[in-house]
PDB file of C-alpha atoms in Angstrom:
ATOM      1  CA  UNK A 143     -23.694   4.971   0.130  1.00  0.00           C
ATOM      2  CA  UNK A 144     -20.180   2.661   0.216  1.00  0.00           C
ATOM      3  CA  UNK A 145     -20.572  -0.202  -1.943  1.00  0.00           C
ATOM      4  CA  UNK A 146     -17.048  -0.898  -2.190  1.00  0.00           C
ATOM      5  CA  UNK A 147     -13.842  -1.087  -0.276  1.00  0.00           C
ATOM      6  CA  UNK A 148     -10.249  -0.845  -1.920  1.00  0.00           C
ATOM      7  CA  UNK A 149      -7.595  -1.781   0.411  1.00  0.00           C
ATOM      8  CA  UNK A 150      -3.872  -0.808   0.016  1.00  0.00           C
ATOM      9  CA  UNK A 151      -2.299  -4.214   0.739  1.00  0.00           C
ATOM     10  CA  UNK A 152       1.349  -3.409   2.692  1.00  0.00           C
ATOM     11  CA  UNK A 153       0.694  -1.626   6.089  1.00  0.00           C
ATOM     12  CA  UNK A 154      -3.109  -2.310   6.245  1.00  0.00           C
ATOM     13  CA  UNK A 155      -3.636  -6.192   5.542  1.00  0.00           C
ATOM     14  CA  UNK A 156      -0.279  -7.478   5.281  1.00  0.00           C
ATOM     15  CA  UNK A 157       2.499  -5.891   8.651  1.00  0.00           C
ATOM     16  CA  UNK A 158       5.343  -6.173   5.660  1.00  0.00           C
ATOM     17  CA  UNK A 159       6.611  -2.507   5.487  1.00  0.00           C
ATOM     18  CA  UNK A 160       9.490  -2.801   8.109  1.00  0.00           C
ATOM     19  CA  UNK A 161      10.994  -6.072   5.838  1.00  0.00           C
ATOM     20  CA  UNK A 162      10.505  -3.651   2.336  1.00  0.00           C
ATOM     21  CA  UNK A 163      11.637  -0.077   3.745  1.00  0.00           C
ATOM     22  CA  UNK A 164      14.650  -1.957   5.521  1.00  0.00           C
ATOM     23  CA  UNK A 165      15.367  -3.985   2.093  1.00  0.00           C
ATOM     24  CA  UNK A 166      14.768  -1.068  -0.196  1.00  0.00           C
ATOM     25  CA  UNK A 167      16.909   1.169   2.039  1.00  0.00           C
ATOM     26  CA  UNK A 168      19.888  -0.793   1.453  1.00  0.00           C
ATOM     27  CA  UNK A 169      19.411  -1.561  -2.070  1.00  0.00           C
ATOM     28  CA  UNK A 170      19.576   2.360  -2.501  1.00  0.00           C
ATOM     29  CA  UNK A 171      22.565   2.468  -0.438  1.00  0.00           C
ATOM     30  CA  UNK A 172      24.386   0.305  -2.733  1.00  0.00           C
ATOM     31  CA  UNK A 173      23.363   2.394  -5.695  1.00  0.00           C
ATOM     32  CA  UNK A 174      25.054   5.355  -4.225  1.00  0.00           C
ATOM     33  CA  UNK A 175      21.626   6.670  -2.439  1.00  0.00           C
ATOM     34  CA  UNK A 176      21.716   6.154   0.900  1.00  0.00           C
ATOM     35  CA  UNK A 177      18.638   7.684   2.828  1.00  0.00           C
ATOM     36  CA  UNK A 178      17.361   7.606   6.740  1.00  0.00           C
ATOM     37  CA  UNK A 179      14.772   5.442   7.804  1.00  0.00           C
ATOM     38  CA  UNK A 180      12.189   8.755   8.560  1.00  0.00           C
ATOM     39  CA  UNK A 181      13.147   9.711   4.939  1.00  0.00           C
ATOM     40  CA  UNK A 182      12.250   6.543   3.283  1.00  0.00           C
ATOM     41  CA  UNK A 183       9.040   6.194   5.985  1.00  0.00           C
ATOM     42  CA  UNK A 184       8.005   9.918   4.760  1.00  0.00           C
ATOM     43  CA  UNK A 185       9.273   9.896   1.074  1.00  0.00           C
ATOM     44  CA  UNK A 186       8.676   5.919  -0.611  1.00  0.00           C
ATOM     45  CA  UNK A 187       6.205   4.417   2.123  1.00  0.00           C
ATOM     46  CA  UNK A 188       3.318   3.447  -0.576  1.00  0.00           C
ATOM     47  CA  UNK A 189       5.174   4.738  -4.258  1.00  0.00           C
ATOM     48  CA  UNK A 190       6.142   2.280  -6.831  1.00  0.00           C
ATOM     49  CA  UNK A 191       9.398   1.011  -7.417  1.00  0.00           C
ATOM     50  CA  UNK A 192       9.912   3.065 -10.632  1.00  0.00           C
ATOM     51  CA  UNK A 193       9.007   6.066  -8.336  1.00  0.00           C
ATOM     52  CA  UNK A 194      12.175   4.868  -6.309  1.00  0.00           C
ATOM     53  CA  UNK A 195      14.385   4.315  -9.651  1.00  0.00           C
ATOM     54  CA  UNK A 196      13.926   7.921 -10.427  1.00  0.00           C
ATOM     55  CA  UNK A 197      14.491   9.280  -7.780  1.00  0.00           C
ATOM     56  CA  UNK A 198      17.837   7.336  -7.486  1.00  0.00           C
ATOM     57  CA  UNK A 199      18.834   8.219 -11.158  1.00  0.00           C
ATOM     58  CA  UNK A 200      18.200  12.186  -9.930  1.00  0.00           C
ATOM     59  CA  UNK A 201      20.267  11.646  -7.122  1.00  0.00           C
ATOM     60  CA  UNK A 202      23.236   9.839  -8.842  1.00  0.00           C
ATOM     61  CA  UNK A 203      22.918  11.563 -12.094  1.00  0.00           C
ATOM     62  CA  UNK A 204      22.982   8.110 -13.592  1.00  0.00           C
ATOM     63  CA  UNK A 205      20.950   5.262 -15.035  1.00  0.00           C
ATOM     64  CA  UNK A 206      20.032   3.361 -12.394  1.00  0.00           C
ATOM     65  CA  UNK A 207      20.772  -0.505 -13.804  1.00  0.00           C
ATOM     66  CA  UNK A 208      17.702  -2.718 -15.170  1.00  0.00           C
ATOM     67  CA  UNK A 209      17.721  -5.158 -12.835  1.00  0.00           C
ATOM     68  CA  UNK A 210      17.089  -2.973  -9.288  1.00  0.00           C
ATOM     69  CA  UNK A 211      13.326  -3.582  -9.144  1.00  0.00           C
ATOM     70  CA  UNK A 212      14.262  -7.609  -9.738  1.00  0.00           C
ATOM     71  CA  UNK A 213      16.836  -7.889  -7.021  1.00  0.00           C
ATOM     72  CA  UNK A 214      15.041  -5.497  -4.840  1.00  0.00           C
ATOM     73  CA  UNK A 215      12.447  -7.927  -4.552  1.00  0.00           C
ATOM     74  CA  UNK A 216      14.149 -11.478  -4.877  1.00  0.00           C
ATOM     75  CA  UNK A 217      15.161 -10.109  -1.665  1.00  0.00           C
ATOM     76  CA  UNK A 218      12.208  -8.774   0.168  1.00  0.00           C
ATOM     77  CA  UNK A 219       9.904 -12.071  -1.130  1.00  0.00           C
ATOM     78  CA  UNK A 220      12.601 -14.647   0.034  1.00  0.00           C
ATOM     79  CA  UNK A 221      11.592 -13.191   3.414  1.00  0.00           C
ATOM     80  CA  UNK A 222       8.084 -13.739   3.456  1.00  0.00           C
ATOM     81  CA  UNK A 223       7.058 -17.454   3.832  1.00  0.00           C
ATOM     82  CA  UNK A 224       8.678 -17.173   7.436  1.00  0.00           C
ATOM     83  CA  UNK A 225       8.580 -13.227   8.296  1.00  0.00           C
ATOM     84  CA  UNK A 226       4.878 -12.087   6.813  1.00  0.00           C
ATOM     85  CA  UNK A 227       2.430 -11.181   9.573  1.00  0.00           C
ATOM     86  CA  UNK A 228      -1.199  -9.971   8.565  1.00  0.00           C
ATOM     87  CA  UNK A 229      -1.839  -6.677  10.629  1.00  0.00           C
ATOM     88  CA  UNK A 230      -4.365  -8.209  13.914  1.00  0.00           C
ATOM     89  CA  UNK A 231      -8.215  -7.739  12.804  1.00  0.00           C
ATOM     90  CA  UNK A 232      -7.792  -7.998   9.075  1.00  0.00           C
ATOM     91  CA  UNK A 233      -9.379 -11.157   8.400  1.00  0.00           C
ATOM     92  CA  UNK A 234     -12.182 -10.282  10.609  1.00  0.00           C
ATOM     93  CA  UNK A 235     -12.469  -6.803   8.852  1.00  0.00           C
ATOM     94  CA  UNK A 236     -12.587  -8.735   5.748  1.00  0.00           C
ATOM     95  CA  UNK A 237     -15.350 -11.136   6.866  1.00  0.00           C
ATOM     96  CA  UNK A 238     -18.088  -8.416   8.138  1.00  0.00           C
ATOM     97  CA  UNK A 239     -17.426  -6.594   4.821  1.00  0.00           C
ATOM     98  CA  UNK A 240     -18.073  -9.460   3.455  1.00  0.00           C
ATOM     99  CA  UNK A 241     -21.051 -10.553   4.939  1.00  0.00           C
ATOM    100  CA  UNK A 242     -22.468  -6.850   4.542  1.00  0.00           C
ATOM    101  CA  UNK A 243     -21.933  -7.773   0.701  1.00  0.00           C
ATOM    102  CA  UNK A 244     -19.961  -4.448  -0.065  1.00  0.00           C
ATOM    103  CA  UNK A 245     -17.296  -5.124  -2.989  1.00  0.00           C
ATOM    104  CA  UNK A 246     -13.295  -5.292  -2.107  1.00  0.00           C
ATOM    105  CA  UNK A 247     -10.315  -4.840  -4.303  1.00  0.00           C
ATOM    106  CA  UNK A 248      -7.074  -4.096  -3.594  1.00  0.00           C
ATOM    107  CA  UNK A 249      -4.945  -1.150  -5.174  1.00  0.00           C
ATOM    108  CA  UNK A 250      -1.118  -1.554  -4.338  1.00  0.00           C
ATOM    109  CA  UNK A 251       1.943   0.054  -5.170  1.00  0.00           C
ATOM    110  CA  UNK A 252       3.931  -2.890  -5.837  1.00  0.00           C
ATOM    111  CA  UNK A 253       3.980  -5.176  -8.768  1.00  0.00           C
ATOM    112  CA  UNK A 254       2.153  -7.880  -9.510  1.00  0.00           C
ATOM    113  CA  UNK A 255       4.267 -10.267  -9.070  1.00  0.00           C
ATOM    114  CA  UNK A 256       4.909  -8.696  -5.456  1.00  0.00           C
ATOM    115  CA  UNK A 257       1.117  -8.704  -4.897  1.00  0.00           C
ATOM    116  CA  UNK A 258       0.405 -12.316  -6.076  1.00  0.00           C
ATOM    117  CA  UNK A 259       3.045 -13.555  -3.763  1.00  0.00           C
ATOM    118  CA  UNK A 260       1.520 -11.633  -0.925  1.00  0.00           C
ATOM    119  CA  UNK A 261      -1.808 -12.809  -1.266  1.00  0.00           C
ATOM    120  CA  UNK A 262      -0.746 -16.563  -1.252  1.00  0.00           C
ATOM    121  CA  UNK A 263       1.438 -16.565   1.776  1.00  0.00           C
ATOM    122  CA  UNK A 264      -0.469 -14.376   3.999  1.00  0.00           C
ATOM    123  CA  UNK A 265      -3.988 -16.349   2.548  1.00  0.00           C
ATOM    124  CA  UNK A 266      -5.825 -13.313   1.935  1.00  0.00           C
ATOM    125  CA  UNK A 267      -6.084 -14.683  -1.873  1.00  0.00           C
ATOM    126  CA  UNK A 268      -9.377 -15.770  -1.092  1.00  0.00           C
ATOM    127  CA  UNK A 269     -10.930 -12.322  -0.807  1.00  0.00           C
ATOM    128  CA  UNK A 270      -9.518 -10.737  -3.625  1.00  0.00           C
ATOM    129  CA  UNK A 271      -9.848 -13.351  -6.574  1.00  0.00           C
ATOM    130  CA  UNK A 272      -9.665 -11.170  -9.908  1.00  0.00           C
ATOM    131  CA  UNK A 273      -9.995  -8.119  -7.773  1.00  0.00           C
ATOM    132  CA  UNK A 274      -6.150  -7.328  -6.718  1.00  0.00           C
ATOM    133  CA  UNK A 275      -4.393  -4.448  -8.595  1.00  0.00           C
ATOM    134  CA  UNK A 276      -1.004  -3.013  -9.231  1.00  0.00           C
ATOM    135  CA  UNK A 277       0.434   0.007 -10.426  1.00  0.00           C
ATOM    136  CA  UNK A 278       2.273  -2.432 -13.143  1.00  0.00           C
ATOM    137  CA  UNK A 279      -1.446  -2.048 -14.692  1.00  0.00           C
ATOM    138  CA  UNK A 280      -2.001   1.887 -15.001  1.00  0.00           C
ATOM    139  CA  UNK A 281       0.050   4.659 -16.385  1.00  0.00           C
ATOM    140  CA  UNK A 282       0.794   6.428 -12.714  1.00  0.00           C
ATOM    141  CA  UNK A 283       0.869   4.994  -9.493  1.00  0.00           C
ATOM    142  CA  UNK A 284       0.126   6.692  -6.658  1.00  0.00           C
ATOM    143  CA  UNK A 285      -0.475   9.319  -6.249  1.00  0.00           C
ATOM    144  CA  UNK A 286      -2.189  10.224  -9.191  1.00  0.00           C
ATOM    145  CA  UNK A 287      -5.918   8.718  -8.921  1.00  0.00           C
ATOM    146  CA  UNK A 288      -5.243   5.920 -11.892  1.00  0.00           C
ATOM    147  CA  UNK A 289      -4.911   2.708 -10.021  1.00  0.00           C
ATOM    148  CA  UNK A 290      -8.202   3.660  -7.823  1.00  0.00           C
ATOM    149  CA  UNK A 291     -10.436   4.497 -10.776  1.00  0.00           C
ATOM    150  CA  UNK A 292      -8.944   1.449 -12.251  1.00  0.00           C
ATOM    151  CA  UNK A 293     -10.403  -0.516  -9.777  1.00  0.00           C
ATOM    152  CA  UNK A 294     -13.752   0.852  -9.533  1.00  0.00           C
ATOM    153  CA  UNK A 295     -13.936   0.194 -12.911  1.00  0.00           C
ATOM    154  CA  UNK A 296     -13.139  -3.279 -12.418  1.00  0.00           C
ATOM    155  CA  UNK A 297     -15.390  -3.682  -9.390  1.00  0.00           C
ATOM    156  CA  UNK A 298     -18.008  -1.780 -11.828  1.00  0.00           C
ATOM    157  CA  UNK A 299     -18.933   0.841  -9.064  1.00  0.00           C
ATOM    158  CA  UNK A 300     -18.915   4.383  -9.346  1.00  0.00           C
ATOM    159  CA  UNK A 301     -15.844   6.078  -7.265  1.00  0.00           C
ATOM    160  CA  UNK A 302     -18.067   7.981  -5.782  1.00  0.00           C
ATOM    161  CA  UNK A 303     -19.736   5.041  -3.739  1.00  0.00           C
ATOM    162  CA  UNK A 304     -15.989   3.487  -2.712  1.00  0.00           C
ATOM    163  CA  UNK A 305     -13.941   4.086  -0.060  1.00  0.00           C
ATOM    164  CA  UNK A 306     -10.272   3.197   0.467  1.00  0.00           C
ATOM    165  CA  UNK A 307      -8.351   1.927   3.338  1.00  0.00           C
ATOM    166  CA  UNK A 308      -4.519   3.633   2.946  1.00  0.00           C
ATOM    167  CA  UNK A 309      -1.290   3.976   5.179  1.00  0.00           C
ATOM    168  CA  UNK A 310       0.236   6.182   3.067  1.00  0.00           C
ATOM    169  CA  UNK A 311       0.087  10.202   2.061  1.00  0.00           C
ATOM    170  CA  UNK A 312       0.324   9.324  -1.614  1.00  0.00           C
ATOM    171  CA  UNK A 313      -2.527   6.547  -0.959  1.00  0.00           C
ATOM    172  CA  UNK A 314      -4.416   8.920   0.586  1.00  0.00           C
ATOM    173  CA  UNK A 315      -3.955  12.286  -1.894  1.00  0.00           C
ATOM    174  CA  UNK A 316      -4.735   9.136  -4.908  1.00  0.00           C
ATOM    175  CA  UNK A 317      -7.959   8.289  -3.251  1.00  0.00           C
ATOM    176  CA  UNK A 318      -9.308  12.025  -2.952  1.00  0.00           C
ATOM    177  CA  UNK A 319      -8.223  12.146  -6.241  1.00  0.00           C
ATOM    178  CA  UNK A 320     -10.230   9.729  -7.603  1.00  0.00           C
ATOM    179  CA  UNK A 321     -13.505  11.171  -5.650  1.00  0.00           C
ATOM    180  CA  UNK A 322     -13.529   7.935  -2.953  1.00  0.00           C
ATOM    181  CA  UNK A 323     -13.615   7.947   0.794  1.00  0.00           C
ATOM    182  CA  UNK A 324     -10.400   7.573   2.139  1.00  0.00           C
ATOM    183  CA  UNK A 325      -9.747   6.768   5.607  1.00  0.00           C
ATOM    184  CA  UNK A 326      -5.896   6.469   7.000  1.00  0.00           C
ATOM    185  CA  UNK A 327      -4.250   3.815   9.260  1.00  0.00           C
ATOM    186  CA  UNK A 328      -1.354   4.074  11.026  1.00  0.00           C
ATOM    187  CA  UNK A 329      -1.276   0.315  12.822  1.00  0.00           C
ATOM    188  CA  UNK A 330       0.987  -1.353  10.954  1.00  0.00           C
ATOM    189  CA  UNK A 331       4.776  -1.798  13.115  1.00  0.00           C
ATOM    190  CA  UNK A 332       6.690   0.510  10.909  1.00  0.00           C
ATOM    191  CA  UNK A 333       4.736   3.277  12.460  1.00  0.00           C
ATOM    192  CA  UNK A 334       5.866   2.736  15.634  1.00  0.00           C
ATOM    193  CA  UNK A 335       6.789   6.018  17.531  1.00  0.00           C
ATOM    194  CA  UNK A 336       5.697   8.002  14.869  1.00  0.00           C
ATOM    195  CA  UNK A 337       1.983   6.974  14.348  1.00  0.00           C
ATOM    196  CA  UNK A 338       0.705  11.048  15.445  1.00  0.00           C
ATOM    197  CA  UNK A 339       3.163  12.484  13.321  1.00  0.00           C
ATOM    198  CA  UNK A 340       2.119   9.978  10.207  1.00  0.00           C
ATOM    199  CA  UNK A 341      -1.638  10.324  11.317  1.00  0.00           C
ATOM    200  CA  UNK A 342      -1.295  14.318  10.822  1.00  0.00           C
ATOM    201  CA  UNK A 343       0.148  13.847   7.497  1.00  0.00           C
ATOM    202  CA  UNK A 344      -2.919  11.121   6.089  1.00  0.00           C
ATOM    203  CA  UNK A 345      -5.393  13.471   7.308  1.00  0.00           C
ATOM    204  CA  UNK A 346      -3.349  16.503   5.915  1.00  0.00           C
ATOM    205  CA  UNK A 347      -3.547  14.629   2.761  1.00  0.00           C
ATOM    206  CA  UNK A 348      -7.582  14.265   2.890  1.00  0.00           C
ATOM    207  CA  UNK A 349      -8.258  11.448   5.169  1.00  0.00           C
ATOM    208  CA  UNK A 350     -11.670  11.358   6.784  1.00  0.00           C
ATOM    209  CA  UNK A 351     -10.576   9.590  10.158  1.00  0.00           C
ATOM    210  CA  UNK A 352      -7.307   7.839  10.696  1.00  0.00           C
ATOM    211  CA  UNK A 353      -7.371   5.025  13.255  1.00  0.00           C
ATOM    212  CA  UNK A 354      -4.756   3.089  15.434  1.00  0.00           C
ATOM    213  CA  UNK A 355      -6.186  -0.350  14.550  1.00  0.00           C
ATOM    214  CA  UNK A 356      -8.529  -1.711  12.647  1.00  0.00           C
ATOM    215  CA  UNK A 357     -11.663  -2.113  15.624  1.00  0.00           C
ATOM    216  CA  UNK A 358     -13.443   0.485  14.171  1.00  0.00           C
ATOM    217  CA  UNK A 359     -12.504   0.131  10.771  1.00  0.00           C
ATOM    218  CA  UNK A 360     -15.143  -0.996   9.029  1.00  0.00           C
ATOM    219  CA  UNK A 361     -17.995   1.726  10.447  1.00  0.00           C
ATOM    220  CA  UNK A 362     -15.200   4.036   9.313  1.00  0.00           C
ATOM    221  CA  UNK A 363     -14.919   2.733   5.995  1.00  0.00           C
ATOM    222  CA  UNK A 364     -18.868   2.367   5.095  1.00  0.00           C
ATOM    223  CA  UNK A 365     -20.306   5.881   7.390  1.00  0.00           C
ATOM    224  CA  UNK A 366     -22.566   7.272   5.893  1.00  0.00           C
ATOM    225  CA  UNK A 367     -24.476   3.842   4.677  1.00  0.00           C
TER     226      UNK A 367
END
């Protein structure tokens, strides 16, 4: 029986992924790691930024300087009060979970200060007061299982009875991990003409069902209730 819902927040509630992969892509350039648009769609689509720093410092055989994470995102956020878009359903999705009284949290890869600005300007705040986590809080991000135990724990439900919503293979791998339900979507715009290749690799990573929007999301999220 689901009593509990954690959402990743970029690519499921929040369309933001094209503005971050296209930002973090040319922040990498200019530290002498230039990668394709697949790559960084297959390789950093839901990882931390510290994930991103180390695989730069492999790849340059130096230390990457202090203050990439910081400019990386002074960039990305100056984009959102005019750019964000929440991916079509979510507030609805939200609402009938809601309703249902099943618990929500969200476990993101970014940083809190990333995730608190997110919640603000796309208003989803509302849903997730003291129940919005970040890989800044645990020792590993995704996709070790940390950051979705850590929120069970805060929701005080057993992982067994939570399910997760993710867009990414790491997401997805985290969530079997921690013993949760994970189900994959592949709606968000920085999918687009690759959402059956992307869909293969969430379910290769342990999703239940992987879905196009989020119609069906919620009887996805809670069968078995």
């Amino acid at each position: 029986m689901i009593r509990a819902v954690i959402f990743d927040l970029d690519g499921c509630l929040v369309d933001s992924e094209p503005m971050a992969l296209e930002v973090l892509g040319e922040e990498m350039a200019a530290e002498g790691a230039p990668t394709s648009a697949e790559e960084l769609r297959k390789r950093f689509l839901g990882v931390s930024i510290q994930s991103v720093v180390d695989h730069i410092t492999r790849f340059t055989r130096r230390a990457v300087l202090p203050d990439f994470p910081q400019r990386f995102e002074d960039r990305l956020l100056a984009r959102y009060d005019t750019e964000l878009r929440l991916i079509p359903g979510a507030t609805a999705l939200l609402d009938a979970l809601q309703a249902q009284g099943i618990g929500m949290a969200i476990a993101t890869g970014g940083s809190l200060r990333r995730l608190e600005v997110t919640l603000r300007v796309s208003g989803l705040e509302r849903y997730f007061t003291g129940r919005a986590f970040s890989a800044d809080q645990v020792r590993q991000g995704k996709p070790a299982p940390d950051l979705f135990l850590f929120a069970a724990r805060n929701l005080g439900i057993d992982p067994s009875r939570c399910a997760v919503m993710e867009d990414s293979p790491h997401g997805i791998a985290g969530a079997r991990a921690a013993g949760m339900r994970a189900v994959g979507f592949v709606g968000g715009s920085h999918l687009s003409g690759m959402r059956d290749d992307h869909a293969a690799r969430l379910r290769k990573a342990g999703a239940a069902e992987v879905l196009k929007d989020l119609t069906r999301m919620r009887d996805a999220l809670l069968s078995g209730c």
